[in-house]
Tab-separated table of N, CA and C in Angstrom:
chain	number	residue	atom	x	y	z
A	1	UNK	N	125.882	84.546	95.695
A	1	UNK	CA	125.087	85.794	95.829
A	1	UNK	C	123.612	85.439	95.862
A	2	UNK	N	122.896	86.226	96.675
A	2	UNK	CA	121.465	86.056	96.778
A	2	UNK	C	120.762	87.293	96.327
A	3	UNK	N	119.498	87.168	95.797
A	3	UNK	CA	118.646	88.325	95.473
A	3	UNK	C	117.909	88.844	96.666
A	4	UNK	N	117.848	90.136	96.751
A	4	UNK	CA	117.033	90.788	97.791
A	4	UNK	C	116.070	91.832	97.172
A	5	UNK	N	114.896	91.879	97.689
A	5	UNK	CA	113.939	92.913	97.280
A	5	UNK	C	113.957	94.056	98.278
A	6	UNK	N	114.158	95.270	97.723
A	6	UNK	CA	114.099	96.459	98.479
A	6	UNK	C	112.688	97.010	98.325
A	7	UNK	N	111.933	96.978	99.381
A	7	UNK	CA	110.506	97.415	99.331
A	7	UNK	C	110.448	98.824	99.963
A	8	UNK	N	110.022	99.744	99.075
A	8	UNK	CA	109.945	101.159	99.498
A	8	UNK	C	108.558	101.429	100.029
A	9	UNK	N	108.499	102.020	101.210
A	9	UNK	CA	107.188	102.301	101.887
A	9	UNK	C	107.096	103.812	102.172
A	10	UNK	N	105.907	104.345	102.101
A	10	UNK	CA	105.591	105.661	102.531
A	10	UNK	C	105.677	106.657	101.393
A	11	UNK	N	105.616	107.935	101.767
A	11	UNK	CA	105.769	109.018	100.805
A	11	UNK	C	104.442	109.708	100.559
A	12	UNK	N	104.535	110.737	99.786
A	12	UNK	CA	103.405	111.572	99.309
A	12	UNK	C	102.762	110.837	98.128
A	13	UNK	N	101.490	110.489	98.228
A	13	UNK	CA	100.850	109.888	97.045
A	13	UNK	C	100.778	110.690	95.808
A	14	UNK	N	100.868	111.996	95.970
A	14	UNK	CA	100.801	112.959	94.865
A	14	UNK	C	102.149	113.559	94.595
A	15	UNK	N	103.223	112.828	94.951
A	15	UNK	CA	104.607	113.365	94.737
A	15	UNK	C	104.850	113.806	93.356
A	16	UNK	N	104.364	113.084	92.398
A	16	UNK	CA	104.638	113.430	90.970
A	16	UNK	C	103.907	114.704	90.522
A	17	UNK	N	102.883	115.094	91.275
A	17	UNK	CA	102.160	116.377	91.005
A	17	UNK	C	102.731	117.490	91.843
A	18	UNK	N	103.016	117.166	93.116
A	18	UNK	CA	103.454	118.203	94.099
A	18	UNK	C	104.871	118.605	93.999
A	19	UNK	N	105.663	117.853	93.313
A	19	UNK	CA	107.121	118.157	93.235
A	19	UNK	C	107.385	119.124	92.042
A	20	UNK	N	107.997	120.261	92.355
A	20	UNK	CA	108.355	121.150	91.240
A	20	UNK	C	109.351	120.502	90.230
A	21	UNK	N	109.223	120.888	88.961
A	21	UNK	CA	110.087	120.159	87.924
A	21	UNK	C	111.531	120.142	88.224
A	22	UNK	N	112.119	121.237	88.781
A	22	UNK	CA	113.508	121.197	89.034
A	22	UNK	C	113.896	120.264	90.184
A	23	UNK	N	113.029	120.171	91.126
A	23	UNK	CA	113.229	119.239	92.233
A	23	UNK	C	113.091	117.833	91.724
A	24	UNK	N	112.056	117.572	90.888
A	24	UNK	CA	111.868	116.294	90.332
A	24	UNK	C	113.050	115.774	89.576
A	25	UNK	N	113.645	116.720	88.778
A	25	UNK	CA	114.868	116.460	87.971
A	25	UNK	C	116.045	116.053	88.901
A	26	UNK	N	116.196	116.761	89.972
A	26	UNK	CA	117.234	116.452	90.935
A	26	UNK	C	117.010	115.078	91.650
A	27	UNK	N	115.775	114.838	92.024
A	27	UNK	CA	115.457	113.560	92.655
A	27	UNK	C	115.696	112.407	91.637
A	28	UNK	N	115.258	112.545	90.492
A	28	UNK	CA	115.446	111.481	89.478
A	28	UNK	C	116.873	111.317	89.138
A	29	UNK	N	117.654	112.418	89.179
A	29	UNK	CA	119.077	112.283	88.996
A	29	UNK	C	119.825	111.457	90.108
A	30	UNK	N	119.324	111.655	91.301
A	30	UNK	CA	119.845	110.847	92.441
A	30	UNK	C	119.561	109.334	92.241
A	31	UNK	N	118.313	109.101	91.831
A	31	UNK	CA	117.928	107.678	91.587
A	31	UNK	C	118.809	107.107	90.465
A	32	UNK	N	118.988	107.837	89.405
A	32	UNK	CA	119.810	107.388	88.286
A	32	UNK	C	121.279	107.102	88.791
A	33	UNK	N	121.846	107.983	89.548
A	33	UNK	CA	123.188	107.765	90.083
A	33	UNK	C	123.238	106.523	90.908
A	34	UNK	N	122.294	106.358	91.795
A	34	UNK	CA	122.223	105.178	92.684
A	34	UNK	C	122.109	103.881	91.908
A	35	UNK	N	121.247	103.882	90.978
A	35	UNK	CA	121.046	102.655	90.104
A	35	UNK	C	122.285	102.382	89.288
A	36	UNK	N	122.906	103.369	88.689
A	36	UNK	CA	124.097	103.150	87.884
A	36	UNK	C	125.216	102.646	88.797
A	37	UNK	N	125.339	103.158	89.996
A	37	UNK	CA	126.395	102.666	90.880
A	37	UNK	C	126.124	101.208	91.280
A	38	UNK	N	124.915	100.830	91.516
A	38	UNK	CA	124.564	99.398	91.834
A	38	UNK	C	124.896	98.556	90.643
A	39	UNK	N	124.536	99.026	89.443
A	39	UNK	CA	124.700	98.265	88.242
A	39	UNK	C	126.217	98.082	87.908
A	40	UNK	N	127.019	99.118	88.143
A	40	UNK	CA	128.449	98.998	87.903
A	40	UNK	C	129.167	98.021	88.852
A	41	UNK	N	128.578	97.855	90.066
A	41	UNK	CA	129.101	96.914	91.077
A	41	UNK	C	128.517	95.494	90.880
A	42	UNK	N	127.666	95.355	89.815
A	42	UNK	CA	127.036	94.053	89.568
A	42	UNK	C	125.972	93.679	90.680
A	43	UNK	N	125.374	94.703	91.264
A	43	UNK	CA	124.447	94.411	92.397
A	43	UNK	C	122.999	94.612	91.963
A	44	UNK	N	122.731	95.300	90.792
A	44	UNK	CA	121.387	95.590	90.408
A	44	UNK	C	120.821	94.432	89.573
A	45	UNK	N	119.684	93.909	89.978
A	45	UNK	CA	119.018	92.918	89.228
A	45	UNK	C	117.860	93.516	88.412
A	46	UNK	N	117.047	94.353	89.134
A	46	UNK	CA	115.951	95.016	88.499
A	46	UNK	C	115.750	96.399	89.175
A	47	UNK	N	115.763	97.463	88.410
A	47	UNK	CA	115.618	98.788	89.022
A	47	UNK	C	114.213	98.957	89.578
A	48	UNK	N	113.247	98.159	89.225
A	48	UNK	CA	111.918	98.264	89.804
A	48	UNK	C	111.197	99.511	89.257
A	49	UNK	N	110.135	99.774	89.880
A	49	UNK	CA	109.295	100.969	89.528
A	49	UNK	C	108.561	101.481	90.769
A	50	UNK	N	108.114	102.744	90.668
A	50	UNK	CA	107.244	103.257	91.721
A	50	UNK	C	105.864	102.543	91.472
A	51	UNK	N	105.061	102.417	92.550
A	51	UNK	CA	103.736	101.830	92.448
A	51	UNK	C	102.745	102.947	92.747
A	52	UNK	N	101.605	102.866	92.059
A	52	UNK	CA	100.508	103.828	92.312
A	52	UNK	C	100.005	103.570	93.722
A	53	UNK	N	99.584	104.611	94.388
A	53	UNK	CA	99.125	104.485	95.791
A	53	UNK	C	97.693	103.852	95.920
A	54	UNK	N	96.971	103.762	94.833
A	54	UNK	CA	95.644	103.172	94.910
A	54	UNK	C	95.753	101.759	94.490
A	55	UNK	N	94.831	100.934	94.963
A	55	UNK	CA	94.798	99.544	94.599
A	55	UNK	C	93.800	98.796	95.517
A	56	UNK	N	93.778	97.485	95.400
A	56	UNK	CA	92.875	96.648	96.200
A	56	UNK	C	93.647	95.606	97.013
A	57	UNK	N	93.137	95.277	98.134
A	57	UNK	CA	93.655	94.226	98.950
A	57	UNK	C	92.585	93.197	99.077
A	58	UNK	N	92.876	91.945	98.664
A	58	UNK	CA	91.890	90.858	98.753
A	58	UNK	C	92.352	89.870	99.834
A	59	UNK	N	91.441	89.544	100.730
A	59	UNK	CA	91.747	88.624	101.786
A	59	UNK	C	91.123	87.317	101.553
A	60	UNK	N	91.556	86.295	102.279
A	60	UNK	CA	91.067	84.903	101.970
A	60	UNK	C	89.613	84.775	102.407
A	61	UNK	N	89.019	85.808	102.972
A	61	UNK	CA	87.586	85.768	103.336
A	61	UNK	C	86.724	86.427	102.210
A	62	UNK	N	87.378	86.653	101.041
A	62	UNK	CA	86.796	87.378	99.942
A	62	UNK	C	86.416	88.830	100.199
A	63	UNK	N	87.074	89.391	101.268
A	63	UNK	CA	86.899	90.822	101.623
A	63	UNK	C	87.838	91.546	100.655
A	64	UNK	N	87.358	92.578	99.950
A	64	UNK	CA	88.135	93.400	99.157
A	64	UNK	C	88.182	94.837	99.743
A	65	UNK	N	89.395	95.360	99.999
A	65	UNK	CA	89.475	96.629	100.653
A	65	UNK	C	90.252	97.526	99.712
A	66	UNK	N	89.853	98.777	99.673
A	66	UNK	CA	90.490	99.806	98.936
A	66	UNK	C	91.772	100.198	99.740
A	67	UNK	N	92.931	99.930	99.243
A	67	UNK	CA	94.124	100.212	100.023
A	67	UNK	C	94.498	101.683	100.109
A	68	UNK	N	93.890	102.490	99.279
A	68	UNK	CA	94.217	103.921	99.311
A	68	UNK	C	93.743	104.589	100.694
A	69	UNK	N	92.933	103.915	101.389
A	69	UNK	CA	92.450	104.423	102.732
A	69	UNK	C	93.409	104.092	103.715
A	70	UNK	N	94.442	103.281	103.519
A	70	UNK	CA	95.411	102.918	104.570
A	70	UNK	C	96.418	104.110	104.789
A	71	UNK	N	97.070	104.039	105.898
A	71	UNK	CA	98.061	105.074	106.165
A	71	UNK	C	99.170	105.055	105.086
A	72	UNK	N	99.472	106.117	104.592
A	72	UNK	CA	100.457	106.205	103.457
A	72	UNK	C	101.784	105.694	103.865
A	73	UNK	N	102.188	105.895	105.118
A	73	UNK	CA	103.531	105.455	105.537
A	73	UNK	C	103.667	103.971	105.535
A	74	UNK	N	102.575	103.233	105.511
A	74	UNK	CA	102.631	101.796	105.494
A	74	UNK	C	102.388	101.221	104.066
A	75	UNK	N	102.068	102.041	103.097
A	75	UNK	CA	101.850	101.558	101.750
A	75	UNK	C	103.160	101.273	101.023
A	76	UNK	N	103.164	100.269	100.300
A	76	UNK	CA	104.392	100.023	99.472
A	76	UNK	C	104.297	100.935	98.198
A	77	UNK	N	105.371	101.727	98.076
A	77	UNK	CA	105.345	102.732	97.065
A	77	UNK	C	106.258	102.378	95.868
A	78	UNK	N	107.039	101.358	96.034
A	78	UNK	CA	107.928	100.866	94.985
A	78	UNK	C	108.856	99.764	95.333
A	79	UNK	N	109.760	99.371	94.507
A	79	UNK	CA	110.640	98.250	94.807
A	79	UNK	C	111.821	98.268	93.843
A	80	UNK	N	112.883	97.581	94.227
A	80	UNK	CA	114.023	97.270	93.416
A	80	UNK	C	114.487	95.832	93.833
A	81	UNK	N	115.186	95.199	92.966
A	81	UNK	CA	115.820	93.909	93.333
A	81	UNK	C	117.341	94.025	93.094
A	82	UNK	N	118.045	93.675	94.163
A	82	UNK	CA	119.466	93.720	94.109
A	82	UNK	C	120.097	92.324	94.409
A	83	UNK	N	121.398	92.240	94.219
A	83	UNK	CA	122.161	91.081	94.599
A	83	UNK	C	123.147	91.458	95.710
A	84	UNK	N	123.302	90.538	96.717
A	84	UNK	CA	124.216	90.791	97.802
A	84	UNK	C	124.700	89.444	98.342
A	85	UNK	N	125.861	89.513	98.995
A	85	UNK	CA	126.369	88.294	99.699
A	85	UNK	C	125.600	87.899	100.887
A	86	UNK	N	124.939	88.968	101.511
A	86	UNK	CA	124.249	88.648	102.815
A	86	UNK	C	123.241	89.765	103.027
A	87	UNK	N	122.397	89.506	103.989
A	87	UNK	CA	121.321	90.500	104.391
A	87	UNK	C	122.072	91.739	104.830
A	88	UNK	N	123.177	91.580	105.542
A	88	UNK	CA	123.882	92.780	106.060
A	88	UNK	C	124.368	93.633	104.902
A	89	UNK	N	124.918	93.006	103.814
A	89	UNK	CA	125.412	93.746	102.698
A	89	UNK	C	124.226	94.419	101.988
A	90	UNK	N	123.132	93.662	101.793
A	90	UNK	CA	121.949	94.242	101.163
A	90	UNK	C	121.450	95.427	101.936
A	91	UNK	N	121.492	95.351	103.281
A	91	UNK	CA	121.099	96.497	104.159
A	91	UNK	C	121.933	97.693	103.947
A	92	UNK	N	123.246	97.451	103.852
A	92	UNK	CA	124.224	98.537	103.658
A	92	UNK	C	123.948	99.196	102.368
A	93	UNK	N	123.732	98.425	101.253
A	93	UNK	CA	123.323	99.017	99.995
A	93	UNK	C	122.079	99.843	100.044
A	94	UNK	N	121.162	99.382	100.769
A	94	UNK	CA	119.781	100.022	100.883
A	94	UNK	C	119.941	101.372	101.628
A	95	UNK	N	120.890	101.491	102.466
A	95	UNK	CA	121.069	102.720	103.300
A	95	UNK	C	121.330	103.923	102.434
A	96	UNK	N	121.790	103.779	101.182
A	96	UNK	CA	122.092	104.901	100.341
A	96	UNK	C	120.922	105.116	99.344
A	97	UNK	N	119.817	104.442	99.512
A	97	UNK	CA	118.736	104.585	98.560
A	97	UNK	C	118.078	105.944	98.598
A	98	UNK	N	117.882	106.623	97.474
A	98	UNK	CA	117.377	107.937	97.467
A	98	UNK	C	115.950	108.062	98.086
A	99	UNK	N	115.230	106.991	98.184
A	99	UNK	CA	113.878	107.105	98.760
A	99	UNK	C	113.967	107.607	100.243
A	100	UNK	N	115.119	107.342	100.907
A	100	UNK	CA	115.308	107.756	102.232
A	100	UNK	C	115.508	109.312	102.390
A	101	UNK	N	115.640	110.012	101.294
A	101	UNK	CA	115.745	111.471	101.286
A	101	UNK	C	114.328	112.046	101.572
A	102	UNK	N	113.269	111.285	101.281
A	102	UNK	CA	111.897	111.763	101.464
A	102	UNK	C	111.409	111.552	102.850
A	103	UNK	N	110.691	112.515	103.452
A	103	UNK	CA	110.200	112.285	104.780
A	103	UNK	C	109.138	111.146	104.864
A	104	UNK	N	109.183	110.447	105.953
A	104	UNK	CA	108.218	109.347	106.212
A	104	UNK	C	108.367	108.215	105.246
A	105	UNK	N	109.509	108.043	104.645
A	105	UNK	CA	109.781	106.884	103.723
A	105	UNK	C	110.742	105.933	104.415
A	106	UNK	N	110.604	104.636	104.088
A	106	UNK	CA	111.531	103.640	104.665
A	106	UNK	C	111.779	102.599	103.542
A	107	UNK	N	112.837	101.775	103.789
A	107	UNK	CA	113.119	100.701	102.879
A	107	UNK	C	113.082	99.405	103.697
A	108	UNK	N	112.428	98.449	103.264
A	108	UNK	CA	112.429	97.075	103.876
A	108	UNK	C	113.279	96.193	103.013
A	109	UNK	N	114.248	95.492	103.548
A	109	UNK	CA	115.074	94.591	102.838
A	109	UNK	C	114.656	93.190	103.097
A	110	UNK	N	114.334	92.472	102.015
A	110	UNK	CA	113.797	91.113	102.157
A	110	UNK	C	114.579	90.174	101.163
A	111	UNK	N	115.024	89.001	101.695
A	111	UNK	CA	115.661	88.044	100.851
A	111	UNK	C	114.598	87.318	100.001
A	112	UNK	N	114.961	87.162	98.770
A	112	UNK	CA	114.029	86.422	97.838
A	112	UNK	C	114.406	84.946	97.923
A	113	UNK	N	113.463	84.156	98.410
A	113	UNK	CA	113.742	82.739	98.571
A	113	UNK	C	113.652	82.009	97.207
A	114	UNK	N	114.608	81.097	96.960
A	114	UNK	CA	114.550	80.260	95.770
A	114	UNK	C	113.828	78.984	96.120
A	115	UNK	N	112.735	78.730	95.371
A	115	UNK	CA	111.970	77.465	95.553
A	115	UNK	C	112.412	76.464	94.523
A	116	UNK	N	113.146	75.476	94.898
A	116	UNK	CA	113.573	74.460	93.961
A	116	UNK	C	112.755	73.201	94.037
């Protein structure tokens, strides 16, 4: 089995403020169900966390950019780490990720390389 990072992109930067409490509870319930299902299958390595939409990007030219000015749909908004037999299996697992219920959100599936 190989580890894969699910990189969540996009979304509303103020989702935690703009989402009514009942809707937030339902969303968090979906995330919990999804994480529990992955865990029960032995596929969850790390549930990850949402990331704040503000931050800094540093380039090798010493240029520092405020990433909050980037298009939100391209910003990384969170991550999880899962185990799968292949990229195809990891992709299938990612297809049921609750982040996909949100408009303008996507999941990028990336294999984590082991450096020995």
